[in-house]
Coordinates of C-alpha atoms in Angstrom, one line a residue:
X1 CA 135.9 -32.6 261.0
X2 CA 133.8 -36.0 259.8
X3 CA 130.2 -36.9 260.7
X4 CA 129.6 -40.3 262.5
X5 CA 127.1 -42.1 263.8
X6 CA 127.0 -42.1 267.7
X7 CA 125.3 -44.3 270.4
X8 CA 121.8 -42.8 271.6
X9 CA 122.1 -41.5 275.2
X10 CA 119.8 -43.5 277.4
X11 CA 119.8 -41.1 280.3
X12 CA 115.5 -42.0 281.0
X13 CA 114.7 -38.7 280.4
X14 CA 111.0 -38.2 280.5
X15 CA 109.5 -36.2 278.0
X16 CA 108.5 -31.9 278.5
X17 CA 105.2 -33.0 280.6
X18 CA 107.7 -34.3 283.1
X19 CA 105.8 -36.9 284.5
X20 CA 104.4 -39.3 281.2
X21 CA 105.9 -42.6 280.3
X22 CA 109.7 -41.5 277.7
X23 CA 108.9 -41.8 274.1
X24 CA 111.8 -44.1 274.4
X25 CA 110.4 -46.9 276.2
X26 CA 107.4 -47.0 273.8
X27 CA 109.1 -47.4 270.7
X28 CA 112.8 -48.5 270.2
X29 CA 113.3 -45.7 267.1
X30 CA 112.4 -43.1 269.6
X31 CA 115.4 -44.7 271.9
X32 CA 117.8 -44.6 268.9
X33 CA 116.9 -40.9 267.5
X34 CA 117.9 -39.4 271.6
X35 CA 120.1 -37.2 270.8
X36 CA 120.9 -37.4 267.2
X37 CA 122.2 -39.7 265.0
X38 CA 125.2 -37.5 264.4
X39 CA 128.2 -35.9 265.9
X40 CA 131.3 -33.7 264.9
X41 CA 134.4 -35.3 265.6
X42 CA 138.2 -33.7 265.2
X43 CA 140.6 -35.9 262.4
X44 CA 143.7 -34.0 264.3
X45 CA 144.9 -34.4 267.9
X46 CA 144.7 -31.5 269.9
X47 CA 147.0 -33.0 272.7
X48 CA 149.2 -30.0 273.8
X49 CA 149.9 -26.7 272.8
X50 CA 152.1 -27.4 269.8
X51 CA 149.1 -29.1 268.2
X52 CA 146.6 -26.0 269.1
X53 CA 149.5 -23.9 267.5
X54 CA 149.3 -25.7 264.1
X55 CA 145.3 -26.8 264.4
X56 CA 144.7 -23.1 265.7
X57 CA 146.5 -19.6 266.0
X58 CA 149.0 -18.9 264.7
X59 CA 149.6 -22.2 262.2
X60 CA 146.1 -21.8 260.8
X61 CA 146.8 -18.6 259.5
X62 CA 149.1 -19.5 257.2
X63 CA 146.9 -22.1 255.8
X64 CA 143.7 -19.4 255.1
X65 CA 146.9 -16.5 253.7
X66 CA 147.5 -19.5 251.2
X67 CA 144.3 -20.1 250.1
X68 CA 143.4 -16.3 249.8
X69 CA 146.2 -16.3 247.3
X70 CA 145.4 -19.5 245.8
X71 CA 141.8 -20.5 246.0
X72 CA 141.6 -24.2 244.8
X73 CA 144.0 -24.6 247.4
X74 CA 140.7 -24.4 249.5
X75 CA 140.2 -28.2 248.2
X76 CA 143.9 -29.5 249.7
X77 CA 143.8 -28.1 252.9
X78 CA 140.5 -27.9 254.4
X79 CA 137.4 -30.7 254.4
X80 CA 135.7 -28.7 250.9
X81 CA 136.2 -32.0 248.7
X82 CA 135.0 -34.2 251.1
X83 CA 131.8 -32.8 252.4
X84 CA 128.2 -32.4 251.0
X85 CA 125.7 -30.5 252.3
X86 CA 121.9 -31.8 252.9
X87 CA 119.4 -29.3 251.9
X88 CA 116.0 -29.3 252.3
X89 CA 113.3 -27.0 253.0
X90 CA 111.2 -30.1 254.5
X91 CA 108.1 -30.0 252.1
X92 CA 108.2 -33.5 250.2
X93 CA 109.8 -36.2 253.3
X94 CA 109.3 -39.3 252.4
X95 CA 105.9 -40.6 252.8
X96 CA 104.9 -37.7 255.0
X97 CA 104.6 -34.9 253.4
X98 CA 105.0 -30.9 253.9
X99 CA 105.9 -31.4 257.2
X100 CA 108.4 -28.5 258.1
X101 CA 112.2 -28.4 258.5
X102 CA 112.4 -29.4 262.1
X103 CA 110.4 -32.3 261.6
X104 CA 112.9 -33.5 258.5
X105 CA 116.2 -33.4 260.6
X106 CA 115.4 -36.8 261.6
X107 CA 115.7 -37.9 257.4
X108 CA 118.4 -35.3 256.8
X109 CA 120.3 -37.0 259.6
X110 CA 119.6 -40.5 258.0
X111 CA 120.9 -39.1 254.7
X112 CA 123.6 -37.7 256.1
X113 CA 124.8 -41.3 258.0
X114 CA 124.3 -43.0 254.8
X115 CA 126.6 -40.7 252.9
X116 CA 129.2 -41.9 255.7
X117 CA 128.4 -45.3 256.0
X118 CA 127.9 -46.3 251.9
X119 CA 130.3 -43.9 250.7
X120 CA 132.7 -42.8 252.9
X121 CA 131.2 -39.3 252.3
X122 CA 130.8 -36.4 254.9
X123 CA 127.3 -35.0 254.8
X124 CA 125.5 -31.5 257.0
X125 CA 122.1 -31.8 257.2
X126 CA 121.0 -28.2 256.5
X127 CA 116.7 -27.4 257.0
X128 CA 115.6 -24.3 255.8
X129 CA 113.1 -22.2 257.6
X130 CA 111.7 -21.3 254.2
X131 CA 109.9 -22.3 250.8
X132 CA 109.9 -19.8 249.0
X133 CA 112.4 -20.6 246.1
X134 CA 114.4 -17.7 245.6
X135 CA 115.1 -17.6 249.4
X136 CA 116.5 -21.1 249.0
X137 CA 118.6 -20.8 246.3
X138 CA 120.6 -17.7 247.9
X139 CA 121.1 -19.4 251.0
X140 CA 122.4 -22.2 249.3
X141 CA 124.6 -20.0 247.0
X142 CA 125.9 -18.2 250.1
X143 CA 126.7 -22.0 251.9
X144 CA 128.2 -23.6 249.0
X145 CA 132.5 -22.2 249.8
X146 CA 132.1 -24.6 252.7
X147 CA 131.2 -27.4 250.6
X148 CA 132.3 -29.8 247.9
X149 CA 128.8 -30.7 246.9
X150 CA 124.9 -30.1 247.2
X151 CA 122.2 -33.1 247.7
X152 CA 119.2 -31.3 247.5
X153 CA 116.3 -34.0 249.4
X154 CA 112.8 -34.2 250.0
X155 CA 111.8 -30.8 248.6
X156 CA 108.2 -30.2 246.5
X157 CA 107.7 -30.6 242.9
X158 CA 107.7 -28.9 240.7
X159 CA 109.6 -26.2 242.7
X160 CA 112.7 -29.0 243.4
X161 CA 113.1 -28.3 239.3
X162 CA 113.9 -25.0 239.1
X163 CA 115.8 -25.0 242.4
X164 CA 118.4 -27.5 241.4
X165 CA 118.6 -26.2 237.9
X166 CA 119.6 -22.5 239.1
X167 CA 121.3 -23.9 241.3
X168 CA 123.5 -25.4 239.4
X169 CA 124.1 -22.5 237.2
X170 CA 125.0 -20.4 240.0
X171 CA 127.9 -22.8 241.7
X172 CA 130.9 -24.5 240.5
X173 CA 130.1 -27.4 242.8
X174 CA 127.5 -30.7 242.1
X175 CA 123.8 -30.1 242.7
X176 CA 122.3 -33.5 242.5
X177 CA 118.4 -33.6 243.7
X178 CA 118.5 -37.4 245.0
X179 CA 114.9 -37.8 245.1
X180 CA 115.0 -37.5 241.3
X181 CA 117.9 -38.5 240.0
X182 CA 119.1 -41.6 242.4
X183 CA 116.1 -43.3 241.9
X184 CA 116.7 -42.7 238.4
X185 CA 119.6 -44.1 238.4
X186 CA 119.0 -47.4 240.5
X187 CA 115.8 -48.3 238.0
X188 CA 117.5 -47.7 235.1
X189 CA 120.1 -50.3 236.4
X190 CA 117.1 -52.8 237.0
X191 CA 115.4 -52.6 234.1
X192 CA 118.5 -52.9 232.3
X193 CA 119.3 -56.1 234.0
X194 CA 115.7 -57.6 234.0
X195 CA 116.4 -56.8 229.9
X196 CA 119.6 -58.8 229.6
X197 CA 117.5 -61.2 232.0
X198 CA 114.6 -62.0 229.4
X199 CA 117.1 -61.5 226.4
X200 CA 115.9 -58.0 225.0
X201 CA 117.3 -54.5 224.9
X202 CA 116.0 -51.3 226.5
X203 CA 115.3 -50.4 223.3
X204 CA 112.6 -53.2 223.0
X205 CA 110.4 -51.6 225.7
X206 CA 107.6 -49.7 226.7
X207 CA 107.2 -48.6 230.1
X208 CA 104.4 -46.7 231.9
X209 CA 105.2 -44.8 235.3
X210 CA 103.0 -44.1 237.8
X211 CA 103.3 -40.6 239.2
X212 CA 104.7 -37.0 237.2
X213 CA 106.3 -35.6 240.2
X214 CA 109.8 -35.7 240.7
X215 CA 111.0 -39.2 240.5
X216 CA 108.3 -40.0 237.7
X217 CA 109.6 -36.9 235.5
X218 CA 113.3 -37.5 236.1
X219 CA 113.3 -41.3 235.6
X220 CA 111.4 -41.1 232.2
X221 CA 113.8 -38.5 231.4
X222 CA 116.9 -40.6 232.0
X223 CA 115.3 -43.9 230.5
X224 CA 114.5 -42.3 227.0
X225 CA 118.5 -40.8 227.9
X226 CA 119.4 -44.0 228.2
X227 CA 117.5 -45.4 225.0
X228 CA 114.0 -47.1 226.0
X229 CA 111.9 -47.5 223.0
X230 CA 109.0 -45.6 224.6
X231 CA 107.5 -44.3 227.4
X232 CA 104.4 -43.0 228.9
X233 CA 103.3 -41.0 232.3
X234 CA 100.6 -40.5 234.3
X235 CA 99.0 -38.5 236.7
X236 CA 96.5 -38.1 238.9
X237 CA 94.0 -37.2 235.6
X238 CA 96.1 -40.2 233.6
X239 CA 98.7 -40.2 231.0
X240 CA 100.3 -36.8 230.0
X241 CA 99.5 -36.1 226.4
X242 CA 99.8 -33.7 224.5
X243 CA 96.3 -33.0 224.0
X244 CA 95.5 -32.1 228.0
X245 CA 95.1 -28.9 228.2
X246 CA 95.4 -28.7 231.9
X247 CA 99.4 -29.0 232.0
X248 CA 101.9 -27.5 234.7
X249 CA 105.6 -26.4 232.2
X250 CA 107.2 -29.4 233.3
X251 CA 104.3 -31.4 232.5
X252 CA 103.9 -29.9 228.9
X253 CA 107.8 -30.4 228.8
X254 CA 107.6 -33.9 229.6
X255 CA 104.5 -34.9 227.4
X256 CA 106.7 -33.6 223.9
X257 CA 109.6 -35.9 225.4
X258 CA 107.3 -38.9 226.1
X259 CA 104.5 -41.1 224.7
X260 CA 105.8 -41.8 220.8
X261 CA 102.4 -44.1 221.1
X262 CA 100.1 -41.2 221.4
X263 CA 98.3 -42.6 224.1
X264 CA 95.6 -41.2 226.5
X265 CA 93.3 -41.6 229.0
X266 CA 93.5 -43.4 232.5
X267 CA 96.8 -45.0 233.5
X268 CA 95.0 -49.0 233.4
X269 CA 94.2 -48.3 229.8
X270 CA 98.3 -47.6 228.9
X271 CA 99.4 -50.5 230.8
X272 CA 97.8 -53.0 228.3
X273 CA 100.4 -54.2 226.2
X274 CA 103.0 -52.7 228.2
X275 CA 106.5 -54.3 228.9
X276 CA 107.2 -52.2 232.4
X277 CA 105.3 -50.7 234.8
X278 CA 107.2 -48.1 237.2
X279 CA 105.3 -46.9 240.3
X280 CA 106.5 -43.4 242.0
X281 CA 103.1 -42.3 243.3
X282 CA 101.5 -44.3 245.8
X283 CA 97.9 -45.8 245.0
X284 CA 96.9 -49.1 243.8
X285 CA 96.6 -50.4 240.4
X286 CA 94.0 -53.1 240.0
X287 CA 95.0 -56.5 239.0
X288 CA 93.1 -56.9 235.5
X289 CA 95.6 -53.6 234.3
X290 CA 98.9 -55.8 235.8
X291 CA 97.0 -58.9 234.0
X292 CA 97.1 -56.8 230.6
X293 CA 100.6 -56.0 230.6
X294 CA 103.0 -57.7 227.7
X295 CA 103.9 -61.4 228.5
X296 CA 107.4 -61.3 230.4
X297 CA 106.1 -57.7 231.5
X298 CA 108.8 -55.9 234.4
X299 CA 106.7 -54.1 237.4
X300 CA 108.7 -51.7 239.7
X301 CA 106.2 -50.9 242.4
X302 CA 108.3 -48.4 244.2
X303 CA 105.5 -47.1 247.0
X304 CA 106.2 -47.3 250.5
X305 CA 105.2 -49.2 252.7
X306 CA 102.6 -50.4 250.4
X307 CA 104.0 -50.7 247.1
X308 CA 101.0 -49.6 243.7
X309 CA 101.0 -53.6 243.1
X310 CA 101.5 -56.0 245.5
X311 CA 104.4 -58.4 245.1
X312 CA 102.2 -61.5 245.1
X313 CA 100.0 -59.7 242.7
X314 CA 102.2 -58.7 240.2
X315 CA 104.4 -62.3 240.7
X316 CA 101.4 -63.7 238.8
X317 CA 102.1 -61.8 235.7
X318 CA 105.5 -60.3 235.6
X319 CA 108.6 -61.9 235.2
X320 CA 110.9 -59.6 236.9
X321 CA 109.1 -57.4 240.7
X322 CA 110.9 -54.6 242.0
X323 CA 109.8 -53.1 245.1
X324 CA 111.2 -50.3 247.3
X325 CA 110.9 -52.5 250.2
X326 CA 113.6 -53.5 252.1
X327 CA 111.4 -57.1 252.8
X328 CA 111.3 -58.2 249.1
X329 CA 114.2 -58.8 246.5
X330 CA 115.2 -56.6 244.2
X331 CA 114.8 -53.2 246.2
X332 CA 115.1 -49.8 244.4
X333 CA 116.9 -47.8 247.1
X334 CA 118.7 -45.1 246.5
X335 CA 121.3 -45.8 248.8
X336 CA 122.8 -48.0 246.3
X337 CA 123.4 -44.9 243.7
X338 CA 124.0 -41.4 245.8
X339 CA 126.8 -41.9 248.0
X340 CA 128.8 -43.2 244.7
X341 CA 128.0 -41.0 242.6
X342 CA 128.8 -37.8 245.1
X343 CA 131.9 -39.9 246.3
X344 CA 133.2 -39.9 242.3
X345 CA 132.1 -36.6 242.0
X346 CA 134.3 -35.3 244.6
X347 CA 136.8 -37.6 244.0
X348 CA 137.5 -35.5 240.9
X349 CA 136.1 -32.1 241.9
X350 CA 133.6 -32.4 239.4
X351 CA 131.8 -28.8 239.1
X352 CA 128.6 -30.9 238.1
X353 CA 127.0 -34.4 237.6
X354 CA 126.2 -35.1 234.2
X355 CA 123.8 -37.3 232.0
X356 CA 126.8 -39.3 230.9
X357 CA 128.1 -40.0 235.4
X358 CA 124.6 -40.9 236.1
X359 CA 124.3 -43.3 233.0
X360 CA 128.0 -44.3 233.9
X361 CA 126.5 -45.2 237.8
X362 CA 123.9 -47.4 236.4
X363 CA 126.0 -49.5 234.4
X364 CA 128.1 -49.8 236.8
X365 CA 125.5 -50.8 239.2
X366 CA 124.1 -53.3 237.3
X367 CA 127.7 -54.5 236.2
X368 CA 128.0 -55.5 240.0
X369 CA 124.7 -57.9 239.7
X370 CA 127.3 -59.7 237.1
X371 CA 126.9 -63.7 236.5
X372 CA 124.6 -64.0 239.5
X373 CA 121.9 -62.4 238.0
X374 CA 118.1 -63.7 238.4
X375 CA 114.4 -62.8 238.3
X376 CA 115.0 -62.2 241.6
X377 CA 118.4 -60.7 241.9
X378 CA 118.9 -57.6 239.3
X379 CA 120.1 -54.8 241.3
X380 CA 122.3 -55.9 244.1
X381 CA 121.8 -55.0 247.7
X382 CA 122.7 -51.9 249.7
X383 CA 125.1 -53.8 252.0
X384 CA 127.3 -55.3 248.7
X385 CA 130.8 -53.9 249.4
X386 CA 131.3 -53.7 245.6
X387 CA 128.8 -51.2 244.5
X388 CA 130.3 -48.0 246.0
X389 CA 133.5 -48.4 244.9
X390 CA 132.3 -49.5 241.4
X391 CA 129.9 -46.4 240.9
X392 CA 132.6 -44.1 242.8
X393 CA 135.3 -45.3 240.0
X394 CA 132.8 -44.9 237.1
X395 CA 131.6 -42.0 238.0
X396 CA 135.1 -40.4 238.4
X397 CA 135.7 -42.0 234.9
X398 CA 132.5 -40.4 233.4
X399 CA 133.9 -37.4 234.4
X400 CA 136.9 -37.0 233.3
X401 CA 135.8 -37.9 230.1
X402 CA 133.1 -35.0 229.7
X403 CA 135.7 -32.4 231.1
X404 CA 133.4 -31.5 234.4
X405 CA 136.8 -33.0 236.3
X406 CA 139.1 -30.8 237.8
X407 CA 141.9 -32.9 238.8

């Protein structure tokens, strides 16, 4: 079976009133979402009943005697390394909020269409009718024979930290929580070509991210991974120090990891001096704190719609703007990192994704940007044919090299 994107139906159908105006006519995304974005189609002809003998009884049971003998067979002969599944329990979507599992379907079938349509990958949207975290993680541990991989997406912080993380030690199969680590991965392959852009190394920076929830925590994570010479977070009360004694564990985690400069206070007071500002967390930073930054300064105002600094704001001051913003240059989507990376993954049947396959995707992102590259062109867009296949293959690379890689 494969996932693929279908037609809407546009059968007029009014909506449960039975008498007010369709949904559809008012808005063309209502029109597209009818039915689903999704549908389960057969790879197999079913013409006759020689075909249902092999696709069904009695040929199929030779197939599951097999794999009972031989388990990884489970990987040859039925759609395990292909397929990821979607999880999410619907408390973090996008820029909406806790707003249940039904309500995410619509983003879980997004994801799940641009697993298919950027990486060749087959994804099930899966919403669970609970957030409690134990609850998650054993329905997930009982789901994970029918799939190849997990993309955990859109759940709350900090619970989406301790969910992936046993998780992972409880399957032999990738756990990847996209919200954190793909737009990890895509800003670290910015900044490291706005670097080579303005002739210095990640090394030679210090960056201040807006927002400790789980993109904020996981890209200043992977950028210290990765070697940036410093960086510092803030939250809601400003930068996380080691001297707040008002800390979540993760926060108190990431304040011993972070801020070599021993800064404190409000998040406009860090970005003086600084070389890159990263926005995760919505808001709006005034302009005199852009104005302050370091000459040649990088600002990655990732918000949607309305990104912390606006693009002609931060223009004024920064040599390289990054939005998330589909509108402006240089977007930080994560469409540009996760179907690779699972695609690579399964490619291999990786048990997990490593530090080393997510710094292997950025380079190999950022690779793609090549000779072309330009204050207004360092990451390269979502439609380039050449960035799946080049994070796929390093990914698949990275793998076999730390010995997560089965075949």
């Amino acid at each position: 079976m494969a996932a693929e994107i279908v037609n809407p139906r546009s059968d007029g159908s009014t909506d449960q009133d039975g008498g007010a105006e369709p949904l559809d006519s008012i808005d063309p995304a209502f029109a597209l979402h009818r039915g689903g974005k999704m549908a389960v189609r057969a790879t197999v002809p079913v013409r006759d009943k020689d075909d249902l003998s092999l696709a069904y009884t009695p040929g199929v049971a030779k197939v599951c005697s097999a794999i009972a003998e031989q388990p990884e067979l489970v990987h040859d002969y039925t759609w395990k390394s292909s397929v990821v599944a979607v999880v999410t329990d619907g408390t973090a979507v996008l820029g909406l909020g806790d707003i249940g599992p039904e309500a995410s379907l619509p983003v879980m079938e997004g994801k799940a269409i641009l697993f298919k349509q950027f990486g060749g990958v087959d994804a099930v949207p899966i919403a669970l009718a609970t957030t409690d975290v134990d609850e998650i993680i054993e329905t997930v541990v009982r789901l994970a024979p029918s799939f190849g991989g997990v993309n955990l997406e859109d759940i709350s912080a900090p619970r989406c930290f301790e969910i992936e993380r046993r998780l992972q030690e409880r399957v032999d199969i990738p756990v990847f929580h996209d919200d954190q680590h793909g737009t990890a991965v895509v800003t670290l392959a910015a900044l490291r070509n706005a670097a080579r852009l303005t002739g210095r190394s990640l090394g030679d920076l210090r960056a201040v991210i807006s927002g400790a929830g789980a993109a904020g925590v996981a890209i200043a994570k992977f950028l210290l991974e990765a070697g940036l010479g410093d960086v510092a977070v803030a939250d809601r009360k400003g930068v996380v120090s080691e001297d707040r004694d008002d800390l979540t564990p993760v926060k108190r985690e990431l304040a011993a990891l972070t801020n070599k400069a021993g800064l404190s206070g409000s998040l406009e007071a860090a970005l003086a001096g600084a070389d890159v500002f990263i926005g995760v967390s919505g808001g709006t930073v005034p302009e005199p704190a852009v104005a302050s930054m370091a000459e040649g300064a990088f600002v990655f105002a990732m918000a949607n719609p309305n990104p912390e600094v606006h693009p002609d704001v931060a223009h004024k001051y920064a040599a390289v703007v990054a939005t998330g913003r589909s509108d402006y240059p240089n977007q930080i989507n994560n469409v540009l990192a996760f179907p690779g990376i699972f695609a690579g993954a399964l490619q291999v049947r990786a048990s997990r994704i490593t530090e080393g396959m997510k710094i292997a995707a950025a380079e190999a992102l950022a690779a793609v940007v090549g000779d072309d590259l330009a204050a207004d062109y360092v990451i390269p867009s979502p439609f380039d044919e050449r960035v799946a296949p080049a994070v796929t293959a390093a990914v698949a690379a990275a793998a076999r090299a730390e010995g997560v890689a089965r075949r």
